[in-house]
XYZ file of C-alpha atoms in Angstrom:
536
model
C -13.627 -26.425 17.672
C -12.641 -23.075 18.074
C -13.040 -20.714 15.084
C -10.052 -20.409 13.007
C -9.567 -16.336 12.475
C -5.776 -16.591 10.440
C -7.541 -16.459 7.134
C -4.658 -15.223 5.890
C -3.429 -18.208 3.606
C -5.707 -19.046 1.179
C -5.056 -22.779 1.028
C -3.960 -24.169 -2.811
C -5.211 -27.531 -3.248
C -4.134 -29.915 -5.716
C -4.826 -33.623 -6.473
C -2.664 -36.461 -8.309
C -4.300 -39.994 -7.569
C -4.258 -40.342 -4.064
C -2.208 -37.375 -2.960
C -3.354 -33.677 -2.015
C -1.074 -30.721 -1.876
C -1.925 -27.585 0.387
C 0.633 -24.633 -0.121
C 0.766 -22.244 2.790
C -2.625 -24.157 4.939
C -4.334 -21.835 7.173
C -3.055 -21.819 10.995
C -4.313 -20.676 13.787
C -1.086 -20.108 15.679
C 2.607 -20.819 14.921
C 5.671 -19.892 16.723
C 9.110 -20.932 16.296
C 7.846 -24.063 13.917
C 6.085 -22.623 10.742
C 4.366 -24.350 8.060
C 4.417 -23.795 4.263
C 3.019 -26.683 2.737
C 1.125 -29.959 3.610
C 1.568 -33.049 1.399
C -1.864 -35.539 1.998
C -1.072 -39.028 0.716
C -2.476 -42.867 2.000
C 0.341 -43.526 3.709
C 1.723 -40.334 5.452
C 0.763 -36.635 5.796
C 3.938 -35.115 5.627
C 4.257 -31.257 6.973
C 6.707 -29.013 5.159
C 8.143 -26.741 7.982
C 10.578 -24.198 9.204
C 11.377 -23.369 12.398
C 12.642 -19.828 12.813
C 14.824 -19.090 16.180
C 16.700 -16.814 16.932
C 20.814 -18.144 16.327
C 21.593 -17.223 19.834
C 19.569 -18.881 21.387
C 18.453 -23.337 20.522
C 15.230 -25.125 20.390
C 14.895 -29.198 20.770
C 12.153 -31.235 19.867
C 11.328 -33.274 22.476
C 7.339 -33.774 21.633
C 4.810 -33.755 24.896
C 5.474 -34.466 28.750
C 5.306 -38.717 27.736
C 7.732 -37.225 24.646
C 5.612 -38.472 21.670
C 5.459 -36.116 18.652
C 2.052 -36.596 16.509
C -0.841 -34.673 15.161
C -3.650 -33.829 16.999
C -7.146 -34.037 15.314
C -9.484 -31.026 16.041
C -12.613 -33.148 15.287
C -11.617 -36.943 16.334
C -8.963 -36.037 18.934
C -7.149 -39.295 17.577
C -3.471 -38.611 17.501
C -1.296 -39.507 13.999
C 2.098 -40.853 15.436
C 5.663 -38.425 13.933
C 6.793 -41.272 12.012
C 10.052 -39.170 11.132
C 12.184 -37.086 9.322
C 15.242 -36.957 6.889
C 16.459 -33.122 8.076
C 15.410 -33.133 11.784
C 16.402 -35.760 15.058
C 14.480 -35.574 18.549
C 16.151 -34.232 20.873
C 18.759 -33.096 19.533
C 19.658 -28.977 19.663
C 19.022 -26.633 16.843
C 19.730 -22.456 16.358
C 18.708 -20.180 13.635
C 16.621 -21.221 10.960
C 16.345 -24.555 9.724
C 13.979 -26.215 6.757
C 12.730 -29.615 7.877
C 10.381 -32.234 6.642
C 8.127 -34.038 9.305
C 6.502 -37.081 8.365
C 3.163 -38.521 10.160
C 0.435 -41.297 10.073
C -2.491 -40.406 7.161
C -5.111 -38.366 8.931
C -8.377 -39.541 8.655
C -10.911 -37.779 6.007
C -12.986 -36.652 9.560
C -10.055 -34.499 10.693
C -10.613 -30.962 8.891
C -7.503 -29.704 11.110
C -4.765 -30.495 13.104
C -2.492 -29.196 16.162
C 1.163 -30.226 15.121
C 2.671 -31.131 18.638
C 6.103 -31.713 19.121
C 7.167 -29.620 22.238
C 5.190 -29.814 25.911
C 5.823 -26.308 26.008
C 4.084 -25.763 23.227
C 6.795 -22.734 21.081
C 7.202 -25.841 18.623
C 3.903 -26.642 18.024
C 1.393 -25.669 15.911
C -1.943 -25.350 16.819
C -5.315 -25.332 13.890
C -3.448 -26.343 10.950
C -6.301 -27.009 8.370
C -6.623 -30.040 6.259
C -8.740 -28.729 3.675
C -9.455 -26.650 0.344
C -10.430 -23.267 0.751
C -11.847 -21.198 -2.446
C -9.761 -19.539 -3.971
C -10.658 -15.615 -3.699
C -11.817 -13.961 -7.227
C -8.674 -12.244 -7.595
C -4.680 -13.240 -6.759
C -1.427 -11.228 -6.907
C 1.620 -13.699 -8.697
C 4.310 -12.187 -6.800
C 7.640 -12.817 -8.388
C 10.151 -11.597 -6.086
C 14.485 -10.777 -6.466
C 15.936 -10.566 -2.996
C 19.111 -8.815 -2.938
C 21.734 -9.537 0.074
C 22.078 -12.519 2.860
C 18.341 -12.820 3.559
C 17.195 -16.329 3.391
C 13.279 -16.285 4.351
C 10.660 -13.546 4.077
C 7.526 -13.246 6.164
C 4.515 -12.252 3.435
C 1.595 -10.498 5.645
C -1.247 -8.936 4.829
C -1.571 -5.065 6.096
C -4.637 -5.734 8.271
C -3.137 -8.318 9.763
C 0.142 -6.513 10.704
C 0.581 -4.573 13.653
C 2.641 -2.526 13.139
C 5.143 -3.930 15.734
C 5.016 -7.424 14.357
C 3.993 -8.779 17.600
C 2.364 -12.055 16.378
C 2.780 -11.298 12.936
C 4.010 -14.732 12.323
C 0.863 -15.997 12.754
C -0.626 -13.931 9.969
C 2.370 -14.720 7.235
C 3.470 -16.542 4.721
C 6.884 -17.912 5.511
C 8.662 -17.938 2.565
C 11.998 -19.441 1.474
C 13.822 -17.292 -0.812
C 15.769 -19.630 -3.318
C 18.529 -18.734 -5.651
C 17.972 -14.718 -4.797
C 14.303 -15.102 -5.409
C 10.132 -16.520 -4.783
C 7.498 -17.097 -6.586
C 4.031 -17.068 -4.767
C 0.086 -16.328 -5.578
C -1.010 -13.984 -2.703
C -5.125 -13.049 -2.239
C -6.414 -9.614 -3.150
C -9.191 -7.778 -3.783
C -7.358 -6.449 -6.765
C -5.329 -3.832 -4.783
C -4.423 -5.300 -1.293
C -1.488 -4.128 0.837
C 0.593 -6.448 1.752
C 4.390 -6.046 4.114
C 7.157 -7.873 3.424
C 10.044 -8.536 6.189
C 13.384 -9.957 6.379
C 12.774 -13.092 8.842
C 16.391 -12.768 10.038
C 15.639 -9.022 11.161
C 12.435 -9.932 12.699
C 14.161 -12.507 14.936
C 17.065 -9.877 15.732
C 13.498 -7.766 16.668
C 14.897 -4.687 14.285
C 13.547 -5.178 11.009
C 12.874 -2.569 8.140
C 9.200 -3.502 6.048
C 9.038 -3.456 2.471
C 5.598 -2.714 1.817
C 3.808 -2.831 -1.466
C 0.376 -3.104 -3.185
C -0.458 -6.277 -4.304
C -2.281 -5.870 -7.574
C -4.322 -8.154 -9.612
C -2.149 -10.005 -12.193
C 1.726 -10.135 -11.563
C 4.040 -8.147 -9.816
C 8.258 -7.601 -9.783
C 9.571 -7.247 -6.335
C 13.529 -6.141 -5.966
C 14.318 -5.911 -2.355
C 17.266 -5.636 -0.099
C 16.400 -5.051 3.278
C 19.977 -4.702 4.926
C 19.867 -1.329 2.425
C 16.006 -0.511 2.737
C 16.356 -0.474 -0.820
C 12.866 -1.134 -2.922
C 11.531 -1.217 -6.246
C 7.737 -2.621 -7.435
C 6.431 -2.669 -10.579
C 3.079 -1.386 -11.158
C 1.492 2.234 -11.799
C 0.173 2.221 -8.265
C 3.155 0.546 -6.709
C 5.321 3.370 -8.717
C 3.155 6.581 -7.583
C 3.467 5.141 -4.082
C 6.872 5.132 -3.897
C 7.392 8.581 -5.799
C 5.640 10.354 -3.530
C 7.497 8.905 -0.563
C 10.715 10.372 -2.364
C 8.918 13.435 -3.633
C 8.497 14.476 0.554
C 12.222 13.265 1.415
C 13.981 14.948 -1.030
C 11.388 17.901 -0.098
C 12.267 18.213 3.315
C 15.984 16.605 3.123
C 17.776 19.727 3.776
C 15.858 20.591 7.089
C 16.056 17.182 8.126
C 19.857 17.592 7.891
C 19.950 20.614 9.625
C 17.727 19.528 12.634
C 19.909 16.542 12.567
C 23.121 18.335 12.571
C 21.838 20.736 15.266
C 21.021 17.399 17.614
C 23.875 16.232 17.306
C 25.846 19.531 18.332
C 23.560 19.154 21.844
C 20.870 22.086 20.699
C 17.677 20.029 21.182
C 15.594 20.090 23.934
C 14.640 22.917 25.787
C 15.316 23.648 29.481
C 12.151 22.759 30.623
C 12.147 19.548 28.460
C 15.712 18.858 29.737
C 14.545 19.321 33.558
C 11.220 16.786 32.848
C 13.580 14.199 31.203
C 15.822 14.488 34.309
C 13.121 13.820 36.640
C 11.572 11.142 34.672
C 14.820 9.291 34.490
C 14.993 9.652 38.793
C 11.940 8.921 39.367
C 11.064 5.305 41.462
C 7.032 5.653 41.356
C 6.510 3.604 37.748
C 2.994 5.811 37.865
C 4.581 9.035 38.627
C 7.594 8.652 36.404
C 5.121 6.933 33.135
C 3.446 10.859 34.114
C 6.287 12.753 33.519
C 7.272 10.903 30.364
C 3.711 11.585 29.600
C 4.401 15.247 29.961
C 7.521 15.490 28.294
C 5.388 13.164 25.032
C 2.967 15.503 25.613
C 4.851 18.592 24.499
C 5.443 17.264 20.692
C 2.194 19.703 20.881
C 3.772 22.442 21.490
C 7.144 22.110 19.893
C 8.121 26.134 20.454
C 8.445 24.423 24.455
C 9.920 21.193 23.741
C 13.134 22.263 21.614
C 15.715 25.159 22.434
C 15.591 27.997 19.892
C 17.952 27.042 17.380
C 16.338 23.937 16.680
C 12.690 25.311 17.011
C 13.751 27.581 14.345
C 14.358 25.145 11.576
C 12.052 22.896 12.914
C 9.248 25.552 12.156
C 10.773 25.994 8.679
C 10.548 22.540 7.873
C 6.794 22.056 9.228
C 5.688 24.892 6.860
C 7.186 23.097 4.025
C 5.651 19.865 4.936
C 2.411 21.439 4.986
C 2.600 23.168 1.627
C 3.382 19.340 0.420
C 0.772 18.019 2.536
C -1.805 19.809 0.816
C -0.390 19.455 -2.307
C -0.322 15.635 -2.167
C -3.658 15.510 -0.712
C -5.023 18.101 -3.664
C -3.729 15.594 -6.053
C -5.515 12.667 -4.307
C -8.967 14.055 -4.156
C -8.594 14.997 -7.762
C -6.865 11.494 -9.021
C -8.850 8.375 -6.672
C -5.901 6.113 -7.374
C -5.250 3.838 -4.623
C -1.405 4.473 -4.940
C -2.311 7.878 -2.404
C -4.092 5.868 -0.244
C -1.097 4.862 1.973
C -0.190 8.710 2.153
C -4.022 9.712 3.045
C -3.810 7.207 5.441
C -0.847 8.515 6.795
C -2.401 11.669 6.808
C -5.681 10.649 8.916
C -3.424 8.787 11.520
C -0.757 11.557 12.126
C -3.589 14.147 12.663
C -5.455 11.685 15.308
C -2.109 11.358 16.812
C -0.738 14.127 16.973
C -3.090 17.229 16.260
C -3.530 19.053 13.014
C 0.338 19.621 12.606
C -0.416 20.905 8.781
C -3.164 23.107 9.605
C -5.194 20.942 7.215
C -7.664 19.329 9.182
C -10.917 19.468 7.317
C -9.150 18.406 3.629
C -7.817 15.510 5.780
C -10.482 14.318 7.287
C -12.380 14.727 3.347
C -10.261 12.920 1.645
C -10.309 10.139 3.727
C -13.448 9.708 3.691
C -13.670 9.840 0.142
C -11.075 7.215 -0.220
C -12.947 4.645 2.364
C -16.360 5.183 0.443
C -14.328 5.056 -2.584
C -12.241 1.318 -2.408
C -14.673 -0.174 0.325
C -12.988 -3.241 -0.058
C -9.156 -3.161 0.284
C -7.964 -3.863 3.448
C -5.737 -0.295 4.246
C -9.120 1.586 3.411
C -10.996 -0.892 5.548
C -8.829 -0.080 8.314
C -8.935 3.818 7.663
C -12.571 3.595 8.288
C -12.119 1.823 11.468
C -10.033 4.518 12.646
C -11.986 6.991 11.533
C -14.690 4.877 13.639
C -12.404 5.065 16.426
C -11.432 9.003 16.823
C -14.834 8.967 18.045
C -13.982 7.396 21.492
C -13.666 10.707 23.337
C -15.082 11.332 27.013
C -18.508 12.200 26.966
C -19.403 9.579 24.213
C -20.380 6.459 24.318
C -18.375 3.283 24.699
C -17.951 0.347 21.752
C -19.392 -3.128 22.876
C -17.749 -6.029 22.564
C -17.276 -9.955 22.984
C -14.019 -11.461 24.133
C -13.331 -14.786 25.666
C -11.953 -15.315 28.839
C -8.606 -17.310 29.690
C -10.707 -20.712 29.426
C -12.004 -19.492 26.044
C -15.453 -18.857 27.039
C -16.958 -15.162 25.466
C -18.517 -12.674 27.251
C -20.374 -9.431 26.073
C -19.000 -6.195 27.719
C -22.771 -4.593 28.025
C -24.307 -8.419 29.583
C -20.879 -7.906 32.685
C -22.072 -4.481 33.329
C -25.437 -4.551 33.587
C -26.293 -3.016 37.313
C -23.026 -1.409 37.996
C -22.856 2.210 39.026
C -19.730 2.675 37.646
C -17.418 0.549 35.104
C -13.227 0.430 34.960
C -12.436 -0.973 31.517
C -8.670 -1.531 31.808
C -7.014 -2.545 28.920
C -3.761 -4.287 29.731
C -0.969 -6.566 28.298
C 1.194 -8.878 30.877
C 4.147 -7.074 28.986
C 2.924 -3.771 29.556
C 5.104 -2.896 33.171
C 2.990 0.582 33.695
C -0.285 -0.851 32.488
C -0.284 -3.368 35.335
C 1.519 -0.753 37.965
C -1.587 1.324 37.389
C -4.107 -1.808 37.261
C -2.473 -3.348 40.692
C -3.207 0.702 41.838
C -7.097 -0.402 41.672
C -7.143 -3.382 43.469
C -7.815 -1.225 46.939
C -10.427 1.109 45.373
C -12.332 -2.515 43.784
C -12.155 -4.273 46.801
C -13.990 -1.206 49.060
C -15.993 -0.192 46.331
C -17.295 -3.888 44.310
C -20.160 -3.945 46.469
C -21.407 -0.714 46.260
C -21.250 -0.744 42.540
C -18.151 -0.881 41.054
C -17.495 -3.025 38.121
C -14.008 -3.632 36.562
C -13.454 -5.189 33.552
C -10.164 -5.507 32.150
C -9.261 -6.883 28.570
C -5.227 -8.354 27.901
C -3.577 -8.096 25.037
C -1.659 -10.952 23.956
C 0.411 -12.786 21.390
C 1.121 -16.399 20.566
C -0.055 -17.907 23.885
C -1.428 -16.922 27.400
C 1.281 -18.742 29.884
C 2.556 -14.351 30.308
C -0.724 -13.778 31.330
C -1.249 -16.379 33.133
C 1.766 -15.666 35.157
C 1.067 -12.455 35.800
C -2.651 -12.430 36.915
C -1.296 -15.032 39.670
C 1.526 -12.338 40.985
C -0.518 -9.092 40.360
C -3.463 -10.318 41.936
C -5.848 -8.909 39.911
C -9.425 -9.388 41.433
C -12.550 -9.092 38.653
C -12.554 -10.828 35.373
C -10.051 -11.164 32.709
C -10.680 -11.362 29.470
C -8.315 -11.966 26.196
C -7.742 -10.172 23.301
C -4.995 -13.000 21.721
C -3.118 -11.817 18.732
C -5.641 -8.701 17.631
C -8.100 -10.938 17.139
C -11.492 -8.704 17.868
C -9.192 -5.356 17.322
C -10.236 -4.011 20.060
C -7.350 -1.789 20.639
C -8.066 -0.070 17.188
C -11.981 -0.190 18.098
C -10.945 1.615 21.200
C -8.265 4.184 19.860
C -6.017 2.993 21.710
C -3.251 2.433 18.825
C -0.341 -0.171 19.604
C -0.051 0.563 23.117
C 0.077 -1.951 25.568
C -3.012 -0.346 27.702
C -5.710 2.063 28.262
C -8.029 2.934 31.122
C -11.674 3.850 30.218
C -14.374 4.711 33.238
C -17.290 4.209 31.971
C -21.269 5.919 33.191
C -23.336 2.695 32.419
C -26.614 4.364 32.879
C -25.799 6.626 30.082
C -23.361 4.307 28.332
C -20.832 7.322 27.831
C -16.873 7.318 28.761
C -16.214 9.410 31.959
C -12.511 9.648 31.324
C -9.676 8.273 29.538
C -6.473 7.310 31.241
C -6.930 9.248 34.293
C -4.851 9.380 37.349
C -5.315 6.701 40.438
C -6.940 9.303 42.602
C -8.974 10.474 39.699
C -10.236 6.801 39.322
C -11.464 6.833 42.880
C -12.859 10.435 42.650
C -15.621 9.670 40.367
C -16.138 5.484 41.862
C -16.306 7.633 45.343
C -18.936 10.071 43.803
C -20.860 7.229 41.719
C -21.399 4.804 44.433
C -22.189 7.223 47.224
């Protein structure tokens, strides 16, 4: 049985004669059909679900290709027979968001989990639903939430489990019903966890605002509207959190409304940037015109090129202001340790990575994160600060992160074992969504196949979400040649291990004599440059 990684839920179990109660069981993939509690009893398991569509378009269960619904057990592979519900028919069509109850034959006591299958296509099913208690972690967050406005259901997520994007976020959530304006819930935490909170109605609409919070030990008071991005959380850390997000907008507000005003009235871009956005936007070559783009990105660097004067002018104002209050704010941290700055130094560590030292502050950045990693080892936003502060570190000239990643059949495979005796390595990382990422991958095919046995090596990693039918799609049409491996729903991080952010792709050659990165995201002709000059 595959491991189950969506450790997300800690599972509550309770016990009244012959019946057990899980709220919010572990999964370890859900789609459209969600779960949010199982009910364990000698004559039915019955699955409390929600499926979660979008309203414009319909879902029908019509269970597998001989249409039976049942569960599936991981251990006995005995199937437990849908023996029906009170709020859902079969094959019958459904939009939007609907609560159901599914009943199903007892599972036996040797079944730890399940796979919930009631669609051949698999976006109603639900696959590693576990059976059974988990411990309860030493400390939990009673959230007791007011939820202002038409939303209906709230996806609860963890931050390390959220990518920023959301992509596959569902299988990392709580999915929680908000009843008579409000929830109740026990969440996991260390003691001072972050944790998102979105509107499910705006994720399925894909345009959804996060209300994020820290999840401290005891209880919390969320009020939330999220068609007015309006928040309030109770709790000292919660508080300084928020007041020093509205300390830096009402710091900067009247720059932002000039530079706004000023964009509006077409003063913006400069001519050069106007000429590379015209070309980009004419450009046919996908590879030539993801360069320009690339160029024009690239000039957030040097903003005095990217914006006409007028704008450049303010602009300038408003950056020296925001790095007075950078430094300010990052003063304050050092000299407080209160985990309500850590979302700001984080903030902090990430913007300089991405985008240069913009506040002329890079050494007190780079300090104060590390103080704040070393200093709350164990809540998950400083667990992931140290990962990228492990990451910045992937830079040509050093050495490549290992790794182990399974391939489309599930199987796992060590980067350093698939490269042993190549002169040269291609580690592409890729998504099936990603259009440039596999223009510039298909690009490689003709230097591989002249170059694979004179010691080339190409390795090339997708990223996924939910399922693999994309992928499997487009390996068939792109006609990829070496292996393919999976990185399904974030699972290893590699991305993050590999600074590579929430892109869909990035192109590492790789010395593996020396073990150290040759270049990062270079050109086609670059690529067979240095496979020419390696395997001479």
């Amino acid at each position: 049985m595959k491991k189950i990684l969506f450790a997300l839920a800690v599972a509550m179990l309770c016990s009244c004669g012959g019946q057990k109660v899980l709220e919010y069981p572990s999964v370890e993939s859900q789609e459209v059909l969600t779960v949010n509690k199982v009910e364990l009893t000698d004559t039915a398991t019955i699955v409390h679900a929600m499926a979660v569509a979008n309203p414009a378009g319909w879902y029908r269960f019509d269970g597998d290709k001989q249409r039976e619904c049942y569960l599936l057990g991981r251990n006995s592979g005995k199937k437990y027979m849908f023996l029906g519900s009170e709020d859902m028919e079969l094959h019958k069509k459904y939009r939007g968001i609907k609560p159901m109850t599914l009943r199903f034959e007892p599972v036996g006591s040797e079944d730890k989990s399940v796979d919930v299958i009631m669609d051949k296509d698999n976006n109603l099913n639900i696959k590693g639903m576990e059976l059974q208690c988990r411990k309860n972690k030493p400390y939990t967050c009673h959230i007791n939430a007011k939820i202002e406005g038409d939303t209906k259901v709230v996806m609860l997520c963890r931050y390390d489990k959220f990518d920023g994007n959301a992509r596959g976020a569902i299988n990392h959530s709580y999915i929680v019903p908000v009843v008579n304006g409000g929830f109740e819930i026990d969440v996991p935490t260390s003691g001072d966890d972050f944790y998102v909170m979105i509107a499910m109605e705006q994720y399925l609409e894909a345009s959804w605002w996060v209300c994020d919070f820290i999840a401290l030990k005891g209880e919390i008071y969320i009020t939330c509207n999220f068609e007015k991005y309006q928040k309030q959380i109770s709790g000292e850390e919660n508080i300084l959190a928020d007041a020093i997000i509205k300390r830096g907008r009402e710091a900067l507000a009247q720059y932002s409304e000039q530079l706004d005003k000023l964009r509006k009235e077409g003063h913006y871009f400069s001519d050069y940037a106007t000429e590379l956005q015209e070309r980009a936007k004419a450009e046919e070559d996908p590879e030539k015109q993801m360069s320009l783009y690339s160029e024009l990105n690239n000039l957030n660097f040097t903003p005095e090129k990217r914006y006409c004067p007028e704008y450049y002018e303010v602009y300038a104002q408003r950056m020296k202001a925001e790095e007075e209050l950078t430094k300010d704010i990052l003063s304050e941290a050092e000299a407080n340790l209160s985990i309500g700055y850590a979302d700001y130094v984080e903030d902090c560590y990430t913007s300089l990575q991405d985008w240069g030292d913009m506040y002329n502050a890079r050494e007190q950045i780079e300090r104060v994160a590390q103080l704040y990693v070393e200093k709350f080892p164990n809540n998950n936003k400083m667990k992931r600060l140290g990962e990228y502060i492990e990451a910045s570190k992937i830079k040509v000239g050093n050495k490549y992160v290992d790794f182990t990643a399974p391939d489309m059949e599930g199987k796992m495979f060590c980067f350093s074992e698939m490269i042993k005796g190549s002169r040269i390595v291609v580690l592409d990382l890729w998504a099936s969504w990603c259009g440039p990422c596999r223009s510039k991958a298909m690009k490689n095919i003709p230097i591989y196949e002249k170059y694979k046995n004179k010691g080339m090596c190409v390795v090339s990693v997708a990223r996924e979400h939910n399922n693999l039918r994309d992928l499997e799609r487009a390996i068939t049409k792109d006609g990829y040649k070496w292996p393919v491996l999976v990185e399904l729903d974030d699972r290893i991080n590699l991305w993050r291990q590999y600074n590579a952010g929430d892109s869909g792709g990035s192109i590492y050659v790789i010395d593996p004599a020396t073990k150290k990165i040759l270049a990062i995201n270079p050109a086609t002709e670059e690529i067979e440059a240095l496979v020419k000059e390696y395997c001479k």
